[in-house]
Amino acid sequence: ASWCAAYSPRLVMSLRMFIATLLPQLHGLHVDQASITDAGLTLVLATTRRTACCPLCSRRSARIHSRYQRTLADLPWGGHSVTLRVEVRRFFCSNRRCARAIFAERLPELAAPHARRTNAQHALLLDVACALGGQPGARLAGANV
């Protein structure tokens, strides 16, 4: 069931616009579900693009092979952790001579390939590590991220 099933279409559109304003890095993604628990906020996202480029040969493909879910940690909101669960699609490469027959779509504005943190959280942790280093950085990051 969608997170917005019980709400009016106008409210749903307002909530989606609000989230898109807060999280501009989600361009090309839409929110399927949102849940708030004691553990924090979880957003379930899906891509809106119809095609993806093969990372090896750069050829576009629209033939979907399968789907899987990536879990990414994002910057906290108001002291609460934020988890993004992104449904990522795998595509067949349309170039017969490409060595990669199947590839996963990339979301470079959100996270690096195989990353478990968003680019925003990674950048913040890198800044903390460079500024404080060692134990002081770990204590500050543990309290805030």
PDB file of C-alpha atoms in Angstrom:
ATOM      1  CA  ALA A   1       0.000   0.000   0.000  1.00  0.00           C
ATOM      2  CA  SER A   2       1.248   3.427  -0.873  1.00  0.00           C
ATOM      3  CA  TRP A   3       2.027   5.898   1.905  1.00  0.00           C
ATOM      4  CA  CYS A   4      -0.381   8.329   0.332  1.00  0.00           C
ATOM      5  CA  ALA A   5      -3.340   6.000  -0.240  1.00  0.00           C
ATOM      6  CA  ALA A   6      -5.376   7.478   2.635  1.00  0.00           C
ATOM      7  CA  TYR A   7      -4.812  11.131   1.675  1.00  0.00           C
ATOM      8  CA  SER A   8      -6.358  13.450  -0.877  1.00  0.00           C
ATOM      9  CA  PRO A   9      -4.543  13.902  -4.220  1.00  0.00           C
ATOM     10  CA  ARG A  10      -3.893  17.585  -3.430  1.00  0.00           C
ATOM     11  CA  LEU A  11      -2.205  16.711  -0.110  1.00  0.00           C
ATOM     12  CA  VAL A  12      -0.182  13.958  -1.776  1.00  0.00           C
ATOM     13  CA  MET A  13       1.094  16.404  -4.409  1.00  0.00           C
ATOM     14  CA  SER A  14       1.972  18.929  -1.706  1.00  0.00           C
ATOM     15  CA  LEU A  15       3.899  16.308   0.276  1.00  0.00           C
ATOM     16  CA  ARG A  16       5.805  15.154  -2.810  1.00  0.00           C
ATOM     17  CA  MET A  17       6.708  18.752  -3.708  1.00  0.00           C
ATOM     18  CA  PHE A  18       7.799  19.380  -0.102  1.00  0.00           C
ATOM     19  CA  ILE A  19      10.081  16.324  -0.111  1.00  0.00           C
ATOM     20  CA  ALA A  20      11.463  17.236  -3.558  1.00  0.00           C
ATOM     21  CA  THR A  21      12.278  20.731  -2.244  1.00  0.00           C
ATOM     22  CA  LEU A  22      14.033  19.341   0.833  1.00  0.00           C
ATOM     23  CA  LEU A  23      15.919  16.693  -1.125  1.00  0.00           C
ATOM     24  CA  PRO A  24      16.934  18.101  -4.536  1.00  0.00           C
ATOM     25  CA  GLN A  25      19.324  15.162  -4.991  1.00  0.00           C
ATOM     26  CA  LEU A  26      16.241  12.969  -5.487  1.00  0.00           C
ATOM     27  CA  HIS A  27      15.749  14.338  -9.020  1.00  0.00           C
ATOM     28  CA  GLY A  28      14.703  11.390 -11.175  1.00  0.00           C
ATOM     29  CA  LEU A  29      13.202   9.539  -8.202  1.00  0.00           C
ATOM     30  CA  HIS A  30       9.749   9.562  -6.671  1.00  0.00           C
ATOM     31  CA  VAL A  31       8.653   8.688  -3.153  1.00  0.00           C
ATOM     32  CA  ASP A  32       6.582   5.507  -2.982  1.00  0.00           C
ATOM     33  CA  GLN A  33       6.364   5.277   0.804  1.00  0.00           C
ATOM     34  CA  ALA A  34       7.437   7.197   3.869  1.00  0.00           C
ATOM     35  CA  SER A  35       7.411   5.920   7.422  1.00  0.00           C
ATOM     36  CA  ILE A  36       8.456   7.448  10.709  1.00  0.00           C
ATOM     37  CA  THR A  37       9.352   5.254  13.664  1.00  0.00           C
ATOM     38  CA  ASP A  38      11.400   5.652  16.825  1.00  0.00           C
ATOM     39  CA  ALA A  39      14.409   4.548  14.764  1.00  0.00           C
ATOM     40  CA  GLY A  40      13.947   7.436  12.305  1.00  0.00           C
ATOM     41  CA  LEU A  41      12.523   8.289   8.895  1.00  0.00           C
ATOM     42  CA  THR A  42      12.510   5.778   6.037  1.00  0.00           C
ATOM     43  CA  LEU A  43      11.726   6.817   2.470  1.00  0.00           C
ATOM     44  CA  VAL A  44      11.104   4.175  -0.203  1.00  0.00           C
ATOM     45  CA  LEU A  45      12.045   5.584  -3.607  1.00  0.00           C
ATOM     46  CA  ALA A  46      11.780   4.423  -7.211  1.00  0.00           C
ATOM     47  CA  THR A  47      13.351   5.808 -10.363  1.00  0.00           C
ATOM     48  CA  THR A  48      11.245   7.701 -12.896  1.00  0.00           C
ATOM     49  CA  ARG A  49      13.595   7.495 -15.876  1.00  0.00           C
ATOM     50  CA  ARG A  50      12.562   5.173 -18.698  1.00  0.00           C
ATOM     51  CA  THR A  51      16.094   4.274 -19.799  1.00  0.00           C
ATOM     52  CA  ALA A  52      19.589   3.941 -18.387  1.00  0.00           C
ATOM     53  CA  CYS A  53      23.094   4.099 -19.879  1.00  0.00           C
ATOM     54  CA  CYS A  54      25.473   1.181 -19.745  1.00  0.00           C
ATOM     55  CA  PRO A  55      28.456   2.275 -17.621  1.00  0.00           C
ATOM     56  CA  LEU A  56      30.845   0.414 -19.940  1.00  0.00           C
ATOM     57  CA  CYS A  57      29.759   1.354 -23.469  1.00  0.00           C
ATOM     58  CA  SER A  58      27.367   4.284 -22.705  1.00  0.00           C
ATOM     59  CA  ARG A  59      24.584   2.837 -24.867  1.00  0.00           C
ATOM     60  CA  ARG A  60      21.035   3.540 -23.649  1.00  0.00           C
ATOM     61  CA  SER A  61      18.726   0.660 -22.856  1.00  0.00           C
ATOM     62  CA  ALA A  62      15.052   0.365 -21.946  1.00  0.00           C
ATOM     63  CA  ARG A  63      14.993  -3.436 -21.553  1.00  0.00           C
ATOM     64  CA  ILE A  64      14.630  -4.176 -17.833  1.00  0.00           C
ATOM     65  CA  HIS A  65      16.195  -7.384 -16.538  1.00  0.00           C
ATOM     66  CA  SER A  66      15.234  -7.209 -12.850  1.00  0.00           C
ATOM     67  CA  ARG A  67      15.009  -4.968  -9.797  1.00  0.00           C
ATOM     68  CA  TYR A  68      16.679  -4.845  -6.398  1.00  0.00           C
ATOM     69  CA  GLN A  69      16.615  -2.519  -3.408  1.00  0.00           C
ATOM     70  CA  ARG A  70      19.568  -0.422  -2.227  1.00  0.00           C
ATOM     71  CA  THR A  71      19.600   0.929   1.316  1.00  0.00           C
ATOM     72  CA  LEU A  72      21.358   4.263   1.811  1.00  0.00           C
ATOM     73  CA  ALA A  73      21.940   6.262   4.981  1.00  0.00           C
ATOM     74  CA  ASP A  74      21.293   9.997   4.517  1.00  0.00           C
ATOM     75  CA  LEU A  75      21.831  13.073   6.653  1.00  0.00           C
ATOM     76  CA  PRO A  76      19.637  13.158   9.759  1.00  0.00           C
ATOM     77  CA  TRP A  77      16.578  15.408  10.012  1.00  0.00           C
ATOM     78  CA  GLY A  78      16.047  17.048  13.381  1.00  0.00           C
ATOM     79  CA  GLY A  79      18.217  14.491  15.140  1.00  0.00           C
ATOM     80  CA  HIS A  80      16.413  11.511  13.574  1.00  0.00           C
ATOM     81  CA  SER A  81      18.196   9.132  11.214  1.00  0.00           C
ATOM     82  CA  VAL A  82      17.070   9.026   7.586  1.00  0.00           C
ATOM     83  CA  THR A  83      17.199   5.835   5.531  1.00  0.00           C
ATOM     84  CA  LEU A  84      16.550   5.781   1.804  1.00  0.00           C
ATOM     85  CA  ARG A  85      15.473   2.496   0.240  1.00  0.00           C
ATOM     86  CA  VAL A  86      15.883   2.896  -3.494  1.00  0.00           C
ATOM     87  CA  GLU A  87      14.451   0.414  -5.976  1.00  0.00           C
ATOM     88  CA  VAL A  88      17.149   0.106  -8.629  1.00  0.00           C
ATOM     89  CA  ARG A  89      16.623  -1.619 -11.947  1.00  0.00           C
ATOM     90  CA  ARG A  90      19.001  -3.871 -13.850  1.00  0.00           C
ATOM     91  CA  PHE A  91      18.987  -3.520 -17.627  1.00  0.00           C
ATOM     92  CA  PHE A  92      20.124  -5.622 -20.569  1.00  0.00           C
ATOM     93  CA  CYS A  93      22.827  -3.771 -22.521  1.00  0.00           C
ATOM     94  CA  SER A  94      21.611  -3.201 -26.075  1.00  0.00           C
ATOM     95  CA  ASN A  95      25.164  -3.314 -27.498  1.00  0.00           C
ATOM     96  CA  ARG A  96      25.885  -6.919 -28.472  1.00  0.00           C
ATOM     97  CA  ARG A  97      29.650  -6.299 -28.444  1.00  0.00           C
ATOM     98  CA  CYS A  98      29.662  -4.867 -24.907  1.00  0.00           C
ATOM     99  CA  ALA A  99      31.352  -7.056 -22.307  1.00  0.00           C
ATOM    100  CA  ARG A 100      28.688  -6.143 -19.758  1.00  0.00           C
ATOM    101  CA  ALA A 101      25.462  -7.859 -20.776  1.00  0.00           C
ATOM    102  CA  ILE A 102      23.506  -6.716 -17.697  1.00  0.00           C
ATOM    103  CA  PHE A 103      24.041  -3.510 -15.738  1.00  0.00           C
ATOM    104  CA  ALA A 104      22.382  -1.637 -12.886  1.00  0.00           C
ATOM    105  CA  GLU A 105      21.226   1.918 -13.376  1.00  0.00           C
ATOM    106  CA  ARG A 106      23.451   4.510 -11.742  1.00  0.00           C
ATOM    107  CA  LEU A 107      22.283   7.317  -9.475  1.00  0.00           C
ATOM    108  CA  PRO A 108      25.369   9.573  -9.415  1.00  0.00           C
ATOM    109  CA  GLU A 109      23.551  12.575  -7.942  1.00  0.00           C
ATOM    110  CA  LEU A 110      22.445  10.457  -4.972  1.00  0.00           C
ATOM    111  CA  ALA A 111      25.240   7.954  -4.232  1.00  0.00           C
ATOM    112  CA  ALA A 112      28.332   6.356  -5.704  1.00  0.00           C
ATOM    113  CA  PRO A 113      28.056   2.805  -7.070  1.00  0.00           C
ATOM    114  CA  HIS A 114      28.028   0.239  -4.242  1.00  0.00           C
ATOM    115  CA  ALA A 115      27.911   3.019  -1.600  1.00  0.00           C
ATOM    116  CA  ARG A 116      25.844   2.636   1.550  1.00  0.00           C
ATOM    117  CA  ARG A 117      25.727   6.376   2.258  1.00  0.00           C
ATOM    118  CA  THR A 118      24.404   9.237   0.153  1.00  0.00           C
ATOM    119  CA  ASN A 119      26.863  11.701  -1.360  1.00  0.00           C
ATOM    120  CA  ALA A 120      25.686  14.330   1.141  1.00  0.00           C
ATOM    121  CA  GLN A 121      26.376  12.145   4.182  1.00  0.00           C
ATOM    122  CA  HIS A 122      29.704  11.016   2.753  1.00  0.00           C
ATOM    123  CA  ALA A 123      30.794  14.632   2.188  1.00  0.00           C
ATOM    124  CA  LEU A 124      29.808  15.621   5.735  1.00  0.00           C
ATOM    125  CA  LEU A 125      31.675  12.689   7.283  1.00  0.00           C
ATOM    126  CA  LEU A 126      34.724  13.489   5.146  1.00  0.00           C
ATOM    127  CA  ASP A 127      34.652  17.108   6.366  1.00  0.00           C
ATOM    128  CA  VAL A 128      34.407  15.968  10.000  1.00  0.00           C
ATOM    129  CA  ALA A 129      37.261  13.494   9.530  1.00  0.00           C
ATOM    130  CA  CYS A 130      39.522  16.098   7.903  1.00  0.00           C
ATOM    131  CA  ALA A 131      38.730  18.782  10.469  1.00  0.00           C
ATOM    132  CA  LEU A 132      38.850  16.727  13.658  1.00  0.00           C
ATOM    133  CA  GLY A 133      40.306  13.323  12.803  1.00  0.00           C
ATOM    134  CA  GLY A 134      40.443  10.297  15.113  1.00  0.00           C
ATOM    135  CA  GLN A 135      38.361   9.996  18.269  1.00  0.00           C
ATOM    136  CA  PRO A 136      36.946  13.587  18.352  1.00  0.00           C
ATOM    137  CA  GLY A 137      35.605  13.169  14.808  1.00  0.00           C
ATOM    138  CA  ALA A 138      34.123   9.771  15.619  1.00  0.00           C
ATOM    139  CA  ARG A 139      32.355  11.192  18.704  1.00  0.00           C
ATOM    140  CA  LEU A 140      30.918  14.152  16.758  1.00  0.00           C
ATOM    141  CA  ALA A 141      29.856  12.000  13.806  1.00  0.00           C
ATOM    142  CA  GLY A 142      28.290   9.402  16.118  1.00  0.00           C
ATOM    143  CA  ALA A 143      26.218  12.081  17.789  1.00  0.00           C
ATOM    144  CA  ASN A 144      25.004  13.714  14.570  1.00  0.00           C
ATOM    145  CA  VAL A 145      25.021  11.226  11.700  1.00  0.00           C
TER     146      VAL A 145
END
